[in-house]
């Protein structure tokens, strides 16, 4: 019997909380200046990115997954950047009944990025525990999508304090 293909998962990058300047600098990341902001076309939508270029795409969670987003557009995002930064990622709320859509969009983005084997930095201000949120959620859609996100991000290292970033002492991914 043939083995099932391994589900995509992101292998390179970090989950950084709270996303302080010091934490980001350890990885050579610096918040983009307004002059770096640009529009990124993807199917029927243009996303306002904080920075975009051949090596980097930096975009907010709200822009990528908020109102007007459609999962079918994510596969049409530029394939070139090898490094993605998604900032402003909220802590998953298991009581967020009826608010599964942004998380479903996030899971769709992560699936596309995993298939492209990009390095991803997920930046939020509060701890993000999708596995726990999946177990605690009453909404079946949230249970499923939090589980998917947790699986997609399971291999990324977590940096949850300035001290952890300094101790790790690496630059890049």
PDB file of C-alpha atoms in Angstrom:
ATOM      1  CA  UNK A   1       0.000   0.000   0.000  1.00  0.00           C
ATOM      2  CA  UNK A   2       1.395   3.404  -0.980  1.00  0.00           C
ATOM      3  CA  UNK A   3       2.100   5.876   1.781  1.00  0.00           C
ATOM      4  CA  UNK A   4      -0.082   8.960   1.902  1.00  0.00           C
ATOM      5  CA  UNK A   5       1.748  12.104   0.793  1.00  0.00           C
ATOM      6  CA  UNK A   6       2.847  14.229   3.715  1.00  0.00           C
ATOM      7  CA  UNK A   7       0.551  17.184   4.332  1.00  0.00           C
ATOM      8  CA  UNK A   8       2.286  20.493   3.667  1.00  0.00           C
ATOM      9  CA  UNK A   9       3.789  22.262   6.648  1.00  0.00           C
ATOM     10  CA  UNK A  10       6.034  25.270   6.939  1.00  0.00           C
ATOM     11  CA  UNK A  11       9.544  24.207   7.847  1.00  0.00           C
ATOM     12  CA  UNK A  12      11.514  27.452   8.115  1.00  0.00           C
ATOM     13  CA  UNK A  13      10.815  30.597  10.096  1.00  0.00           C
ATOM     14  CA  UNK A  14       9.633  31.713  13.498  1.00  0.00           C
ATOM     15  CA  UNK A  15       6.544  32.620  15.480  1.00  0.00           C
ATOM     16  CA  UNK A  16       7.531  35.802  17.303  1.00  0.00           C
ATOM     17  CA  UNK A  17       5.651  37.275  20.283  1.00  0.00           C
ATOM     18  CA  UNK A  18       5.364  40.176  21.044  1.00  0.00           C
ATOM     19  CA  UNK A  19       7.321  41.194  17.962  1.00  0.00           C
ATOM     20  CA  UNK A  20       9.546  43.796  19.587  1.00  0.00           C
ATOM     21  CA  UNK A  21      12.103  45.678  17.514  1.00  0.00           C
ATOM     22  CA  UNK A  22      14.842  43.763  19.305  1.00  0.00           C
ATOM     23  CA  UNK A  23      13.285  40.379  18.515  1.00  0.00           C
ATOM     24  CA  UNK A  24      12.865  41.277  14.861  1.00  0.00           C
ATOM     25  CA  UNK A  25      16.380  42.720  14.540  1.00  0.00           C
ATOM     26  CA  UNK A  26      17.899  39.412  15.668  1.00  0.00           C
ATOM     27  CA  UNK A  27      16.517  37.936  12.435  1.00  0.00           C
ATOM     28  CA  UNK A  28      17.472  40.881  10.258  1.00  0.00           C
ATOM     29  CA  UNK A  29      13.879  42.123  10.147  1.00  0.00           C
ATOM     30  CA  UNK A  30      13.075  45.805  10.469  1.00  0.00           C
ATOM     31  CA  UNK A  31       9.559  47.266  10.177  1.00  0.00           C
ATOM     32  CA  UNK A  32       9.212  48.633   6.649  1.00  0.00           C
ATOM     33  CA  UNK A  33       9.187  52.378   6.066  1.00  0.00           C
ATOM     34  CA  UNK A  34       6.110  53.851   4.353  1.00  0.00           C
ATOM     35  CA  UNK A  35       8.165  54.276   1.169  1.00  0.00           C
ATOM     36  CA  UNK A  36       8.386  50.467   0.966  1.00  0.00           C
ATOM     37  CA  UNK A  37       4.613  49.967   1.003  1.00  0.00           C
ATOM     38  CA  UNK A  38       3.238  48.564  -2.242  1.00  0.00           C
ATOM     39  CA  UNK A  39       0.256  46.883  -3.827  1.00  0.00           C
ATOM     40  CA  UNK A  40       0.431  43.155  -4.543  1.00  0.00           C
ATOM     41  CA  UNK A  41      -1.947  41.837  -7.213  1.00  0.00           C
ATOM     42  CA  UNK A  42      -3.515  38.423  -6.659  1.00  0.00           C
ATOM     43  CA  UNK A  43      -6.378  37.382  -8.883  1.00  0.00           C
ATOM     44  CA  UNK A  44      -9.376  39.621  -8.318  1.00  0.00           C
ATOM     45  CA  UNK A  45      -7.761  41.443  -5.377  1.00  0.00           C
ATOM     46  CA  UNK A  46      -4.849  43.733  -4.688  1.00  0.00           C
ATOM     47  CA  UNK A  47      -3.305  43.510  -1.240  1.00  0.00           C
ATOM     48  CA  UNK A  48      -1.628  46.490   0.435  1.00  0.00           C
ATOM     49  CA  UNK A  49       1.724  45.098   1.581  1.00  0.00           C
ATOM     50  CA  UNK A  50       4.134  46.827   3.922  1.00  0.00           C
ATOM     51  CA  UNK A  51       7.060  45.686   1.775  1.00  0.00           C
ATOM     52  CA  UNK A  52       7.394  43.598  -1.340  1.00  0.00           C
ATOM     53  CA  UNK A  53      10.249  42.616  -3.545  1.00  0.00           C
ATOM     54  CA  UNK A  54      11.938  39.637  -5.100  1.00  0.00           C
ATOM     55  CA  UNK A  55      13.068  38.299  -1.703  1.00  0.00           C
ATOM     56  CA  UNK A  56      10.541  39.652   0.835  1.00  0.00           C
ATOM     57  CA  UNK A  57       6.809  40.113   1.216  1.00  0.00           C
ATOM     58  CA  UNK A  58       5.679  41.740   4.489  1.00  0.00           C
ATOM     59  CA  UNK A  59       1.937  42.049   5.027  1.00  0.00           C
ATOM     60  CA  UNK A  60      -0.508  42.345   7.918  1.00  0.00           C
ATOM     61  CA  UNK A  61      -2.919  39.629   8.979  1.00  0.00           C
ATOM     62  CA  UNK A  62      -5.860  42.022   8.647  1.00  0.00           C
ATOM     63  CA  UNK A  63      -4.937  42.934   5.072  1.00  0.00           C
ATOM     64  CA  UNK A  64      -4.355  39.333   4.056  1.00  0.00           C
ATOM     65  CA  UNK A  65      -7.298  37.705   5.845  1.00  0.00           C
ATOM     66  CA  UNK A  66      -9.794  40.499   6.497  1.00  0.00           C
ATOM     67  CA  UNK A  67     -12.927  41.608   4.663  1.00  0.00           C
ATOM     68  CA  UNK A  68     -12.700  41.297   0.913  1.00  0.00           C
ATOM     69  CA  UNK A  69     -10.203  38.437   1.064  1.00  0.00           C
ATOM     70  CA  UNK A  70     -10.965  35.285  -0.899  1.00  0.00           C
ATOM     71  CA  UNK A  71      -9.088  32.010  -0.524  1.00  0.00           C
ATOM     72  CA  UNK A  72      -8.902  31.464  -4.292  1.00  0.00           C
ATOM     73  CA  UNK A  73      -6.689  34.570  -4.630  1.00  0.00           C
ATOM     74  CA  UNK A  74      -3.916  33.241  -2.392  1.00  0.00           C
ATOM     75  CA  UNK A  75      -2.557  30.831  -4.984  1.00  0.00           C
ATOM     76  CA  UNK A  76      -2.184  33.836  -7.297  1.00  0.00           C
ATOM     77  CA  UNK A  77       0.058  35.781  -4.904  1.00  0.00           C
ATOM     78  CA  UNK A  78       3.578  36.356  -6.279  1.00  0.00           C
ATOM     79  CA  UNK A  79       5.654  33.184  -6.138  1.00  0.00           C
ATOM     80  CA  UNK A  80       9.025  34.951  -6.015  1.00  0.00           C
ATOM     81  CA  UNK A  81       9.541  36.054  -2.406  1.00  0.00           C
ATOM     82  CA  UNK A  82      11.301  33.372  -0.376  1.00  0.00           C
ATOM     83  CA  UNK A  83      10.750  35.240   2.895  1.00  0.00           C
ATOM     84  CA  UNK A  84       7.312  36.223   4.130  1.00  0.00           C
ATOM     85  CA  UNK A  85       6.408  38.212   7.239  1.00  0.00           C
ATOM     86  CA  UNK A  86       2.803  38.273   8.420  1.00  0.00           C
ATOM     87  CA  UNK A  87       2.402  40.674  11.333  1.00  0.00           C
ATOM     88  CA  UNK A  88      -0.513  41.623  13.526  1.00  0.00           C
ATOM     89  CA  UNK A  89      -1.594  37.996  13.865  1.00  0.00           C
ATOM     90  CA  UNK A  90      -4.125  37.848  16.704  1.00  0.00           C
ATOM     91  CA  UNK A  91      -4.107  35.246  19.412  1.00  0.00           C
ATOM     92  CA  UNK A  92      -6.630  32.547  18.459  1.00  0.00           C
ATOM     93  CA  UNK A  93      -9.868  32.975  20.390  1.00  0.00           C
ATOM     94  CA  UNK A  94     -11.717  29.688  20.946  1.00  0.00           C
ATOM     95  CA  UNK A  95     -14.860  31.651  21.889  1.00  0.00           C
ATOM     96  CA  UNK A  96     -14.852  33.479  18.539  1.00  0.00           C
ATOM     97  CA  UNK A  97     -18.004  31.782  17.320  1.00  0.00           C
ATOM     98  CA  UNK A  98     -18.970  33.015  13.880  1.00  0.00           C
ATOM     99  CA  UNK A  99     -15.496  34.434  13.242  1.00  0.00           C
ATOM    100  CA  UNK A 100     -13.906  31.465  11.526  1.00  0.00           C
ATOM    101  CA  UNK A 101     -13.574  33.089   8.089  1.00  0.00           C
ATOM    102  CA  UNK A 102     -10.377  35.123   8.728  1.00  0.00           C
ATOM    103  CA  UNK A 103      -8.777  32.025  10.238  1.00  0.00           C
ATOM    104  CA  UNK A 104      -9.867  29.933   7.252  1.00  0.00           C
ATOM    105  CA  UNK A 105      -8.199  32.508   5.013  1.00  0.00           C
ATOM    106  CA  UNK A 106      -5.055  32.345   7.162  1.00  0.00           C
ATOM    107  CA  UNK A 107      -4.971  28.544   6.859  1.00  0.00           C
ATOM    108  CA  UNK A 108      -5.375  28.865   3.076  1.00  0.00           C
ATOM    109  CA  UNK A 109      -2.451  31.323   2.898  1.00  0.00           C
ATOM    110  CA  UNK A 110      -0.289  29.037   5.041  1.00  0.00           C
ATOM    111  CA  UNK A 111      -1.100  26.075   2.799  1.00  0.00           C
ATOM    112  CA  UNK A 112       0.015  28.030  -0.282  1.00  0.00           C
ATOM    113  CA  UNK A 113       3.207  29.190   1.457  1.00  0.00           C
ATOM    114  CA  UNK A 114       4.008  25.670   2.685  1.00  0.00           C
ATOM    115  CA  UNK A 115       3.695  24.399  -0.877  1.00  0.00           C
ATOM    116  CA  UNK A 116       6.146  27.082  -1.996  1.00  0.00           C
ATOM    117  CA  UNK A 117       8.569  26.217   0.805  1.00  0.00           C
ATOM    118  CA  UNK A 118       8.965  29.824   1.920  1.00  0.00           C
ATOM    119  CA  UNK A 119      10.505  30.993   5.172  1.00  0.00           C
ATOM    120  CA  UNK A 120       7.732  32.531   7.262  1.00  0.00           C
ATOM    121  CA  UNK A 121       7.796  34.850  10.242  1.00  0.00           C
ATOM    122  CA  UNK A 122       4.445  35.078  12.061  1.00  0.00           C
ATOM    123  CA  UNK A 123       4.344  38.080  14.391  1.00  0.00           C
ATOM    124  CA  UNK A 124       1.720  38.691  17.055  1.00  0.00           C
ATOM    125  CA  UNK A 125       1.462  40.664  20.264  1.00  0.00           C
ATOM    126  CA  UNK A 126       0.052  37.822  22.395  1.00  0.00           C
ATOM    127  CA  UNK A 127       0.872  34.107  22.636  1.00  0.00           C
ATOM    128  CA  UNK A 128      -0.628  31.991  19.869  1.00  0.00           C
ATOM    129  CA  UNK A 129      -1.601  28.431  20.774  1.00  0.00           C
ATOM    130  CA  UNK A 130      -3.726  27.030  17.969  1.00  0.00           C
ATOM    131  CA  UNK A 131      -3.749  23.459  19.323  1.00  0.00           C
ATOM    132  CA  UNK A 132      -5.202  24.585  22.643  1.00  0.00           C
ATOM    133  CA  UNK A 133      -7.699  26.890  20.909  1.00  0.00           C
ATOM    134  CA  UNK A 134      -8.767  23.994  18.682  1.00  0.00           C
ATOM    135  CA  UNK A 135      -9.545  21.816  21.700  1.00  0.00           C
ATOM    136  CA  UNK A 136     -11.350  24.621  23.563  1.00  0.00           C
ATOM    137  CA  UNK A 137     -13.432  25.939  20.653  1.00  0.00           C
ATOM    138  CA  UNK A 138     -17.159  25.191  20.657  1.00  0.00           C
ATOM    139  CA  UNK A 139     -17.523  26.106  16.984  1.00  0.00           C
ATOM    140  CA  UNK A 140     -16.730  23.106  14.746  1.00  0.00           C
ATOM    141  CA  UNK A 141     -15.273  25.364  12.031  1.00  0.00           C
ATOM    142  CA  UNK A 142     -12.894  26.951  14.554  1.00  0.00           C
ATOM    143  CA  UNK A 143     -11.883  23.533  15.901  1.00  0.00           C
ATOM    144  CA  UNK A 144     -10.973  22.427  12.405  1.00  0.00           C
ATOM    145  CA  UNK A 145      -9.219  25.572  11.221  1.00  0.00           C
ATOM    146  CA  UNK A 146      -7.223  26.063  14.450  1.00  0.00           C
ATOM    147  CA  UNK A 147      -6.105  22.435  14.141  1.00  0.00           C
ATOM    148  CA  UNK A 148      -5.049  23.029  10.528  1.00  0.00           C
ATOM    149  CA  UNK A 149      -3.124  26.190  11.432  1.00  0.00           C
ATOM    150  CA  UNK A 150      -1.425  24.428  14.337  1.00  0.00           C
ATOM    151  CA  UNK A 151      -0.316  21.605  12.032  1.00  0.00           C
ATOM    152  CA  UNK A 152       0.927  24.000   9.336  1.00  0.00           C
ATOM    153  CA  UNK A 153       2.984  26.016  11.847  1.00  0.00           C
ATOM    154  CA  UNK A 154       4.068  23.166  14.157  1.00  0.00           C
ATOM    155  CA  UNK A 155       7.662  23.076  12.893  1.00  0.00           C
ATOM    156  CA  UNK A 156       8.338  26.797  13.277  1.00  0.00           C
ATOM    157  CA  UNK A 157      10.384  27.780  16.302  1.00  0.00           C
ATOM    158  CA  UNK A 158       8.758  30.095  18.821  1.00  0.00           C
ATOM    159  CA  UNK A 159      10.366  33.230  20.187  1.00  0.00           C
ATOM    160  CA  UNK A 160       8.242  34.587  23.008  1.00  0.00           C
ATOM    161  CA  UNK A 161      10.568  37.029  24.751  1.00  0.00           C
ATOM    162  CA  UNK A 162      13.422  39.386  23.992  1.00  0.00           C
ATOM    163  CA  UNK A 163      15.666  37.136  26.063  1.00  0.00           C
ATOM    164  CA  UNK A 164      14.828  34.093  23.932  1.00  0.00           C
ATOM    165  CA  UNK A 165      15.751  36.013  20.788  1.00  0.00           C
ATOM    166  CA  UNK A 166      19.047  37.158  22.276  1.00  0.00           C
ATOM    167  CA  UNK A 167      19.954  33.680  23.546  1.00  0.00           C
ATOM    168  CA  UNK A 168      19.214  32.069  20.206  1.00  0.00           C
ATOM    169  CA  UNK A 169      21.581  34.577  18.634  1.00  0.00           C
ATOM    170  CA  UNK A 170      21.016  33.796  14.995  1.00  0.00           C
ATOM    171  CA  UNK A 171      20.489  35.993  12.017  1.00  0.00           C
ATOM    172  CA  UNK A 172      18.168  35.105   9.158  1.00  0.00           C
ATOM    173  CA  UNK A 173      16.044  31.980   9.197  1.00  0.00           C
TER     174      UNK A 173
END
